[in-house]
Short mmCIF file of C-alpha atoms in Angstrom, two decimals:
data_model
loop_
_atom_site.label_atom_id
_atom_site.label_comp_id
_atom_site.label_asym_id
_atom_site.label_seq_id
_atom_site.Cartn_x
_atom_site.Cartn_y
_atom_site.Cartn_z
CA MET A 29 77.37 45.44 12.76
CA ASN A 30 74.74 44.22 10.31
CA GLN A 31 71.83 43.46 12.65
CA GLN A 32 69.70 41.80 10.00
CA ALA A 33 72.47 39.36 9.15
CA LEU A 34 73.09 38.63 12.80
CA LYS A 35 69.41 38.08 13.55
CA GLU A 36 68.97 35.72 10.63
CA LEU A 37 71.90 33.65 11.87
CA LEU A 38 70.59 33.57 15.44
CA TYR A 39 67.07 32.65 14.39
CA LYS A 40 68.12 29.71 12.28
CA MET A 41 70.36 28.32 15.01
CA ALA A 42 67.79 28.87 17.75
CA ASP A 43 65.10 27.23 15.62
CA ASP A 44 67.34 24.24 14.84
CA GLN A 45 68.02 23.73 18.54
CA LEU A 46 64.40 24.17 19.57
CA ILE A 47 62.94 21.82 16.98
CA LEU A 48 65.55 19.08 17.32
CA GLY A 49 65.33 19.47 21.09
CA HIS A 50 61.63 18.82 20.83
CA ARG A 51 62.12 15.82 18.56
CA ASN A 52 64.69 14.41 20.98
CA SER A 53 62.24 14.85 23.85
CA GLU A 54 59.78 12.62 22.01
CA TRP A 55 62.08 9.72 22.89
CA THR A 56 61.42 10.27 26.59
CA GLY A 57 59.74 7.10 27.78
CA PHE A 58 60.20 5.39 24.41
CA GLY A 59 63.96 4.84 24.10
CA PRO A 60 65.10 1.43 22.87
CA LEU A 61 66.94 1.06 26.18
CA LEU A 62 66.88 3.09 29.36
CA GLU A 63 70.26 4.73 28.77
CA GLU A 64 69.19 5.96 25.33
CA ASP A 65 65.90 7.20 26.71
CA ILE A 66 67.86 9.31 29.19
CA ALA A 67 70.48 10.35 26.64
CA PHE A 68 67.92 11.74 24.19
CA SER A 69 66.03 13.41 27.04
CA SER A 70 69.25 15.04 28.30
CA MET A 71 70.20 16.21 24.84
CA ALA A 72 66.68 17.61 24.48
CA GLN A 73 67.13 19.60 27.67
CA ASP A 74 70.50 20.91 26.48
CA LYS A 75 69.19 21.93 23.09
CA VAL A 76 66.03 23.61 24.33
CA GLY A 77 68.13 25.46 26.94
CA GLN A 78 70.56 26.55 24.24
CA SER A 79 67.73 27.73 22.00
CA TRP A 80 66.39 29.77 24.91
CA GLN A 81 69.74 31.53 25.30
CA LEU A 82 69.91 32.25 21.57
CA PHE A 83 66.36 33.65 21.69
CA LYS A 84 67.48 35.75 24.65
CA ILE A 85 70.21 37.35 22.57
CA LEU A 86 67.58 38.04 19.90
CA ASN A 87 65.39 39.57 22.58
CA GLU A 88 68.24 41.89 23.53
CA LEU A 89 68.46 42.85 19.86
CA GLY A 90 64.83 43.95 19.95
CA GLU A 91 62.90 40.77 19.06
CA SER A 92 60.00 39.48 21.19
CA ASP A 93 60.62 37.51 24.36
CA PRO A 94 61.83 33.88 24.02
CA ASP A 95 58.52 32.17 24.84
CA THR A 96 56.52 34.29 22.43
CA VAL A 97 59.05 33.73 19.66
CA ALA A 98 59.22 30.00 20.34
CA PHE A 99 55.50 29.34 20.63
CA MET A 100 53.62 31.95 18.64
CA ARG A 101 55.08 31.62 15.17
CA ASN A 102 53.78 29.49 12.30
CA ALA A 103 55.86 27.04 10.31
CA GLU A 104 56.69 29.52 7.55
CA GLN A 105 58.23 31.85 10.13
CA PHE A 106 60.69 29.19 11.28
CA HIS A 107 64.22 29.05 9.91
CA ASN A 108 65.33 25.60 10.98
CA CYS A 109 66.69 23.23 8.37
CA GLN A 110 64.21 20.56 7.30
CA LEU A 111 66.41 17.76 8.71
CA VAL A 112 65.53 18.60 12.32
CA GLU A 113 61.76 18.68 11.78
CA LEU A 114 61.45 15.22 10.20
CA PRO A 115 59.66 12.70 12.43
CA ASN A 116 61.89 10.57 14.66
CA GLY A 117 61.12 7.41 12.73
CA GLU A 118 62.80 4.32 14.09
CA TYR A 119 65.86 4.62 16.31
CA ASP A 120 68.20 4.16 13.33
CA PHE A 121 66.89 7.33 11.70
CA SER A 122 67.03 9.37 14.92
CA LEU A 123 70.59 8.18 15.51
CA ILE A 124 71.74 9.05 11.98
CA ARG A 125 70.12 12.50 12.20
CA HIS A 126 71.69 13.05 15.63
CA PHE A 127 75.11 12.11 14.21
CA LEU A 128 74.85 14.26 11.06
CA PHE A 129 73.35 17.29 12.79
CA ASP A 130 75.40 17.29 15.99
CA THR A 131 78.66 16.86 14.08
CA ALA A 132 77.76 20.05 12.21
CA GLU A 133 76.56 21.76 15.36
CA LEU A 134 79.80 21.13 17.22
CA ILE A 135 81.86 22.57 14.36
CA ARG A 136 79.45 25.53 14.01
CA PHE A 137 79.79 26.51 17.66
CA GLN A 138 83.54 25.96 17.60
CA MET A 139 83.67 28.42 14.70
CA LEU A 140 81.32 30.83 16.48
CA SER A 141 83.44 30.88 19.62
CA GLU A 142 85.66 33.20 17.53
CA SER A 143 82.75 35.42 16.49
CA SER A 144 83.26 39.18 16.48
CA TYR A 145 79.84 39.49 18.13
CA GLU A 146 80.85 38.94 21.73
CA PRO A 147 77.57 37.74 23.32
CA LEU A 148 77.40 35.03 20.67
CA ALA A 149 81.08 34.10 21.03
CA ASN A 150 80.65 33.73 24.81
CA LEU A 151 77.56 31.56 24.46
CA ALA A 152 79.19 29.49 21.71
CA LYS A 153 82.14 28.69 23.96
CA LYS A 154 79.67 27.27 26.45
CA ILE A 155 77.55 25.39 23.92
CA LYS A 156 80.51 23.73 22.22
CA GLY A 157 81.51 22.10 25.53
CA GLU A 158 78.04 20.63 25.93
CA THR A 159 77.69 19.60 22.31
CA LYS A 160 80.93 17.67 22.54
CA TYR A 161 79.04 15.15 24.67
CA HIS A 162 76.28 14.92 22.07
CA SER A 163 78.75 14.39 19.29
CA MET A 164 80.72 11.76 21.23
CA HIS A 165 77.49 9.95 22.07
CA ALA A 166 76.49 9.82 18.40
CA LYS A 167 79.89 8.57 17.31
CA VAL A 168 79.98 5.76 19.87
CA TRP A 169 76.67 4.35 18.64
CA ILE A 170 77.36 4.87 14.94
CA LYS A 171 80.65 3.02 15.32
CA GLN A 172 79.07 0.16 17.24
CA LEU A 173 75.87 -0.31 15.26
CA GLY A 174 77.50 0.61 11.95
CA SER A 175 79.65 -2.48 12.16
CA ALA A 176 77.45 -4.82 14.20
CA THR A 177 74.87 -7.04 12.51
CA GLU A 178 73.57 -7.16 8.97
CA GLU A 179 70.28 -5.71 10.17
CA SER A 180 71.83 -2.79 12.05
CA ILE A 181 74.11 -1.95 9.13
CA THR A 182 71.34 -2.16 6.54
CA ARG A 183 68.94 -0.06 8.60
CA LEU A 184 71.53 2.61 9.33
CA GLN A 185 72.59 2.72 5.68
CA GLN A 186 68.97 3.25 4.57
CA SER A 187 68.54 6.03 7.10
CA LEU A 188 71.83 7.60 6.09
CA ASP A 189 70.81 7.63 2.42
CA LEU A 190 67.45 9.13 3.36
CA ALA A 191 68.85 11.78 5.72
CA MET A 192 71.85 12.95 3.72
CA PRO A 193 70.06 15.29 1.26
CA TYR A 194 68.34 16.91 4.26
CA ALA A 195 71.65 17.13 6.11
CA LEU A 196 73.08 19.08 3.20
CA GLY A 197 70.21 21.52 3.77
CA ILE A 198 71.85 22.50 7.08
CA PHE A 199 74.35 24.47 5.00
CA GLU A 200 71.83 26.40 2.89
CA PRO A 201 73.59 29.74 2.46
CA SER A 202 72.11 32.82 4.04
CA THR A 203 71.32 35.85 1.90
CA PHE A 204 73.67 37.63 4.30
CA GLU A 205 76.55 35.19 3.89
CA ASN A 206 78.99 37.88 2.69
CA GLU A 207 78.11 40.32 5.47
CA LEU A 208 78.48 37.63 8.13
CA ILE A 209 81.89 36.64 6.80
CA SER A 210 83.23 40.14 6.19
CA GLU A 211 82.17 41.34 9.63
CA GLY A 212 83.69 38.30 11.29
CA ILE A 213 80.39 37.22 12.83
CA PHE A 214 80.50 33.76 11.29
CA ALA A 215 82.90 32.15 8.84
CA GLY A 216 79.99 30.97 6.71
CA GLU A 217 78.04 27.88 5.72
CA SER A 218 80.46 26.63 3.08
CA ALA A 219 83.38 26.83 5.49
CA LEU A 220 81.29 24.82 7.94
CA LYS A 221 80.37 22.25 5.32
CA GLU A 222 84.01 21.90 4.30
CA GLN A 223 84.88 20.81 7.83
CA TRP A 224 81.76 18.71 8.27
CA ILE A 225 82.30 16.41 5.28
CA PRO A 226 85.66 14.99 6.46
CA ALA A 227 84.38 14.77 10.07
CA VAL A 228 81.41 12.64 9.01
CA THR A 229 83.42 10.65 6.47
CA SER A 230 86.11 9.69 8.98
CA VAL A 231 83.58 8.25 11.46
CA LEU A 232 81.75 6.32 8.74
CA ALA A 233 85.09 4.98 7.50
CA GLU A 234 85.42 3.09 10.77
CA THR A 235 82.15 1.27 10.09
CA ASP A 236 80.62 -0.82 7.32
CA LEU A 237 78.47 2.12 6.29
CA ILE A 238 79.06 3.82 2.96
CA MET A 239 79.19 7.59 2.67
CA PRO A 240 76.75 8.59 -0.11
CA ASP A 241 78.29 10.41 -3.06
CA LEU A 242 77.42 14.00 -2.23
CA GLN A 243 77.91 15.11 -5.85
CA LEU A 244 74.95 12.98 -6.88
CA LEU A 245 72.56 14.34 -4.25
CA THR A 246 70.22 17.29 -4.45
CA PRO A 247 70.33 19.10 -1.12
CA GLN A 248 66.93 19.68 0.52
CA MET A 249 66.95 23.44 0.80
CA GLY A 250 64.25 25.89 1.81
CA GLY A 251 64.11 25.49 5.56
CA ARG A 252 66.21 28.58 6.17
CA THR A 253 63.73 30.74 4.25
CA GLY A 254 60.60 29.25 5.77
CA THR A 255 59.78 26.43 3.37
CA HIS A 256 59.12 23.35 5.44
CA THR A 257 57.89 19.80 5.18
CA GLU A 258 54.37 18.85 6.22
CA HIS A 259 55.82 17.67 9.54
CA LEU A 260 56.70 21.02 11.09
CA GLN A 261 53.27 22.61 11.66
CA PRO A 262 51.82 19.63 13.59
CA LEU A 263 54.97 19.64 15.72
CA LEU A 264 54.56 23.34 16.47
CA ASP A 265 50.87 22.88 17.27
CA GLU A 266 51.75 20.24 19.82
CA MET A 267 54.67 22.21 21.24
CA SER A 268 52.66 25.35 21.81
CA GLU A 269 49.41 23.78 22.96
CA VAL A 270 49.87 24.58 26.64
CA PHE A 271 51.34 28.03 26.06
CA LYS A 272 48.48 29.04 23.79
CA VAL A 273 45.84 28.13 26.38
CA ASP A 274 47.05 31.06 28.47
CA PRO A 275 50.17 32.90 27.26
CA THR A 276 50.24 35.02 30.43
CA ALA A 277 50.20 32.07 32.83
CA ASP A 278 53.10 31.83 35.23
CA TRP A 279 54.01 28.87 37.39
CA MET B 15 81.14 51.94 64.35
CA VAL B 16 79.79 50.24 61.25
CA THR B 17 82.10 47.76 59.57
CA ALA B 18 82.59 48.50 55.90
CA LEU B 19 80.94 46.01 53.57
CA THR B 20 83.52 44.12 51.54
CA LYS B 21 83.65 41.52 48.79
CA ASP B 22 84.86 38.94 51.27
CA ILE B 23 81.90 39.51 53.57
CA VAL B 24 79.48 39.01 50.69
CA LYS B 25 81.37 35.93 49.57
CA ASP B 26 81.08 34.56 53.06
CA TRP B 27 77.31 35.13 53.07
CA LEU B 28 77.01 33.26 49.80
CA GLU B 29 78.59 30.23 51.43
CA GLU B 30 75.10 29.37 52.68
CA VAL B 31 73.67 29.16 49.15
CA LYS B 32 73.91 25.57 47.96
CA ASP B 33 73.41 23.88 44.61
CA PRO B 34 69.71 22.87 44.75
CA GLU B 35 70.53 19.49 43.23
CA ILE B 36 73.66 18.86 45.31
CA PRO B 37 72.86 20.43 48.70
CA VAL B 38 76.36 19.90 50.12
CA LEU B 39 78.00 22.11 47.53
CA SER B 40 78.03 25.88 47.97
CA LEU B 41 77.86 28.14 44.94
CA ASN B 42 81.30 29.45 45.86
CA ASP B 43 82.73 25.95 45.74
CA LEU B 44 80.84 25.06 42.59
CA GLY B 45 82.58 28.02 40.95
CA VAL B 46 79.47 29.65 39.50
CA ILE B 47 80.01 32.93 41.32
CA THR B 48 82.42 34.63 38.95
CA ASN B 49 82.64 38.06 40.52
CA ILE B 50 81.44 40.09 43.47
CA ASP B 51 81.60 43.86 43.48
CA VAL B 52 80.82 46.22 46.31
CA SER B 53 80.75 49.88 45.33
CA PRO B 54 81.64 52.66 47.83
CA ASP B 55 77.91 53.35 48.34
CA HIS B 56 77.42 49.65 49.20
CA LYS B 57 75.70 48.54 46.04
CA VAL B 58 76.37 44.82 45.61
CA VAL B 59 76.79 43.25 42.18
CA VAL B 60 77.10 39.48 41.95
CA ASN B 61 78.01 37.85 38.65
CA MET B 62 77.15 34.24 38.03
CA THR B 63 77.64 31.81 35.15
CA PRO B 64 75.55 28.67 34.49
CA THR B 65 77.17 25.24 34.70
CA PHE B 66 75.04 24.04 31.79
CA THR B 67 73.13 26.28 29.38
CA GLY B 68 69.89 24.42 30.01
CA CYS B 69 70.38 23.93 33.75
CA PRO B 70 66.96 24.40 35.36
CA ALA B 71 68.60 25.04 38.76
CA MET B 72 70.10 28.35 37.60
CA ASP B 73 66.95 30.39 38.29
CA VAL B 74 66.72 28.88 41.76
CA MET B 75 70.37 29.68 42.47
CA GLN B 76 69.93 33.24 41.28
CA GLN B 77 66.88 33.68 43.50
CA ASP B 78 68.70 32.13 46.46
CA VAL B 79 71.54 34.64 46.06
CA LYS B 80 69.01 37.50 46.02
CA ASP B 81 67.29 36.10 49.12
CA VAL B 82 70.57 35.93 51.04
CA LEU B 83 71.44 39.51 50.13
CA GLU B 84 68.02 40.73 51.24
CA LYS B 85 68.20 38.75 54.43
CA ARG B 86 71.46 40.54 55.20
CA GLY B 87 69.74 43.88 54.70
CA ILE B 88 71.08 44.69 51.24
CA SER B 89 68.44 46.37 49.11
CA ASP B 90 70.66 47.83 46.42
CA TYR B 91 71.94 44.83 44.50
CA GLU B 92 72.11 43.20 41.13
CA VAL B 93 72.58 39.52 40.36
CA ILE B 94 73.73 39.09 36.79
CA VAL B 95 73.79 35.73 35.02
CA SER B 96 75.89 35.76 31.89
CA PHE B 97 78.23 33.70 29.74
CA GLU B 98 80.97 36.30 29.89
CA THR B 99 82.97 33.80 31.90
CA GLN B 100 82.20 30.23 30.88
CA TRP B 101 81.98 27.75 33.67
CA ASN B 102 84.05 24.59 33.46
CA SER B 103 84.40 21.74 35.92
CA ASN B 104 87.97 22.73 36.84
CA MET B 105 86.36 25.69 38.64
CA ILE B 106 85.03 23.43 41.42
CA SER B 107 87.19 24.08 44.49
CA GLU B 108 89.12 21.45 46.42
CA LYS B 109 86.63 21.80 49.27
CA GLY B 110 83.82 21.33 46.75
CA ARG B 111 85.42 18.20 45.36
CA ILE B 112 85.59 16.68 48.84
CA ALA B 113 81.94 17.62 49.46
CA LEU B 114 80.93 15.94 46.20
CA LYS B 115 82.72 12.73 47.14
CA ASP B 116 81.15 12.71 50.61
CA PHE B 117 77.79 13.12 48.90
CA GLY B 118 78.52 9.97 46.87
CA LEU B 119 79.21 11.73 43.59
CA ALA B 120 82.60 11.25 41.96
CA PRO B 121 84.20 14.67 41.47
CA PRO B 122 85.06 15.53 37.85
CA PRO B 123 88.59 14.65 36.79
CA GLY B 124 90.68 17.75 36.12
CA HIS B 125 91.41 18.46 32.48
CA ASP B 126 93.35 20.87 30.34
CA MET B 127 90.15 22.18 28.70
CA ILE B 128 90.09 19.31 26.25
CA VAL B 129 87.43 16.83 27.24
CA ASP B 130 87.46 13.61 25.28
CA ILE B 131 85.95 10.22 25.83
CA ASP B 132 89.02 8.94 27.74
CA ILE B 133 88.60 11.62 30.39
CA ILE B 134 84.92 10.87 31.00
CA GLU B 135 85.55 7.16 31.21
CA ARG B 136 88.23 7.63 33.86
CA ALA B 137 86.04 7.80 36.96
CA LYS B 138 87.17 6.83 40.42
CA CYS B 139 84.52 5.09 42.53
CA PRO B 140 83.44 7.48 45.32
CA HIS B 141 82.55 4.52 47.55
CA CYS B 142 85.69 2.38 47.46
CA ASP B 143 88.20 4.52 45.53
CA SER B 144 88.70 1.81 42.92
CA GLU B 145 89.70 2.86 39.43
CA ASP B 146 88.31 -0.34 37.96
CA THR B 147 85.11 1.31 36.79
CA GLU B 148 83.21 1.64 33.56
CA MET B 149 81.05 4.39 32.16
CA LYS B 150 77.50 3.33 31.40
CA THR B 151 76.35 6.58 29.83
CA PRO B 152 77.53 10.19 29.77
CA PHE B 153 73.92 11.29 30.36
CA GLY B 154 72.64 10.95 33.91
CA PRO B 155 69.68 12.14 35.98
CA THR B 156 70.79 15.76 35.61
CA LEU B 157 72.76 17.44 32.83
CA CYS B 158 75.88 17.59 34.99
CA ARG B 159 76.10 13.90 35.84
CA SER B 160 77.26 10.78 34.03
CA MET B 161 76.56 7.19 35.15
CA HIS B 162 79.21 4.60 35.98
CA TYR B 163 79.62 1.16 37.47
CA CYS B 164 82.32 0.03 39.84
CA ASN B 165 83.67 -3.45 39.13
CA SER B 166 85.31 -3.65 42.58
CA CYS B 167 82.45 -2.88 44.95
CA GLN B 168 79.78 -3.58 42.33
CA GLN B 169 77.87 -0.41 42.88
CA ALA B 170 76.50 2.00 40.35
CA PHE B 171 77.58 5.57 40.92
CA GLU B 172 77.37 8.98 39.30
CA GLN B 173 80.11 11.38 38.39
CA PHE B 174 79.91 15.14 38.11
CA LYS B 175 81.03 15.18 34.54
CA PRO B 176 84.02 17.09 33.28
CA ILE B 177 83.16 19.93 30.95
#
C-alpha cells in the first residue's frame, strides 16, 4: 500500500476535522439560541474526537503522537481546506459552511467505509453514523431559514455565494489521486464531488436559495498543499497556547 | 482445587463497571465490551469499542476495566479499544434498556442500521410512556443524548440517541 498517499489523505481529513471542530467550539457560549450553542459544541466535540482518531492512525503509521501533530505545526504544514479555517462570521455563514462541509464529509466517510485500508474503513463506519446527525442538523436549519423571512433568505444567499468557491476547495485533488483510487483506499475527490453537487442542490431546491452556477466559480484551492488564508495561523496560535506552555504536562 | 478462569467469569466481573455518565448501565449492557478472551495460561484480553468517537468517558471506562481485573488478581491482561466492531445503539441489552428508562433516559428506538430524522423524533416519554413528544434538538448534554419534550406530562426529557 502506498503509505505516502494514505498519509496525505489522513492528514487532510484529520486537519479538516480539527480546524472545523475548533471553529465550531467558538460558538460555545455565543450561540444564537441555547440549542444551537449546544449543537455546535457537540459537533465540535465529535469532530475533534474524530480528528484525534485519524491522527492516531497516522501515529501507527509512524507519524508523531496526536497532540504533537495537532499543536506543534505551523499553518503551512496543515492540509485542511481553506473553507474550514475561515472565521465563523455571523450565524448564517457558520450554518452555510456547516451544511456544505458536513454534506461532503458524510459522503466522504460513506465512501471510505469501503476502503481497502481496514483501520480507516472501520473508523469511517463509525464516523459516518455520527456525521449523519451533523448533516441532518444542517439540513433542518437550511430548509427552515432558507425559506423563512426576506432577511434570513438574503443573508443565507450572501453566505452561500461567499462560501461556495471555498467549498469547491474541499475537492482539491491530491497528487496521489491515482494511487488512492487504484489501490482502493479512496474513490477520489472527483467521485466525491460528483455525489456532493446533487446532495447540496436537492436541499437548496426545497428553499428559496439559489445554487450558484459552479461553472462560473473559481475554486479556492491551495489548502491541501499548505497554502492558507491569513485566518489559520492566529487560530493555531490560540489552539496551541496551553499545550505550548508545557508540552509534557499531564492532567 | 482452583476453578478455571473463563470468559463468563470475567464478563461477570465486568458487570460492576458502569458507564461513568449513566451509572445504572453496566458496560456489558451498554454493549461496548465486544469480546473477552481467556488464554490457557490465564491471560485476559478484553476488547472494547467506543459509543462515540469523541466520547470522553472511554478512557475512564477502559481504566475501570483494568482496575476490576487487577482487583480480581489478574496481572496479565490487555484492554484493547478499537473500531474493529462499531458500536451501535441496537447493542444495548434489554436489561440495559430497562435501566436507562428507570434512570429517566428514554432508551434508543431500535433501528435497521438506517437512522433518519423520523427515528430520532420518535421518542417515548420515560416518565409517562406517552408517544406525544417532540424532539427539541438531537444534541444534548453528552454526545449520546438528544433532548425532547413530552406534550402529555409536560416534562423535558433526554433520549439515548439511536446511532
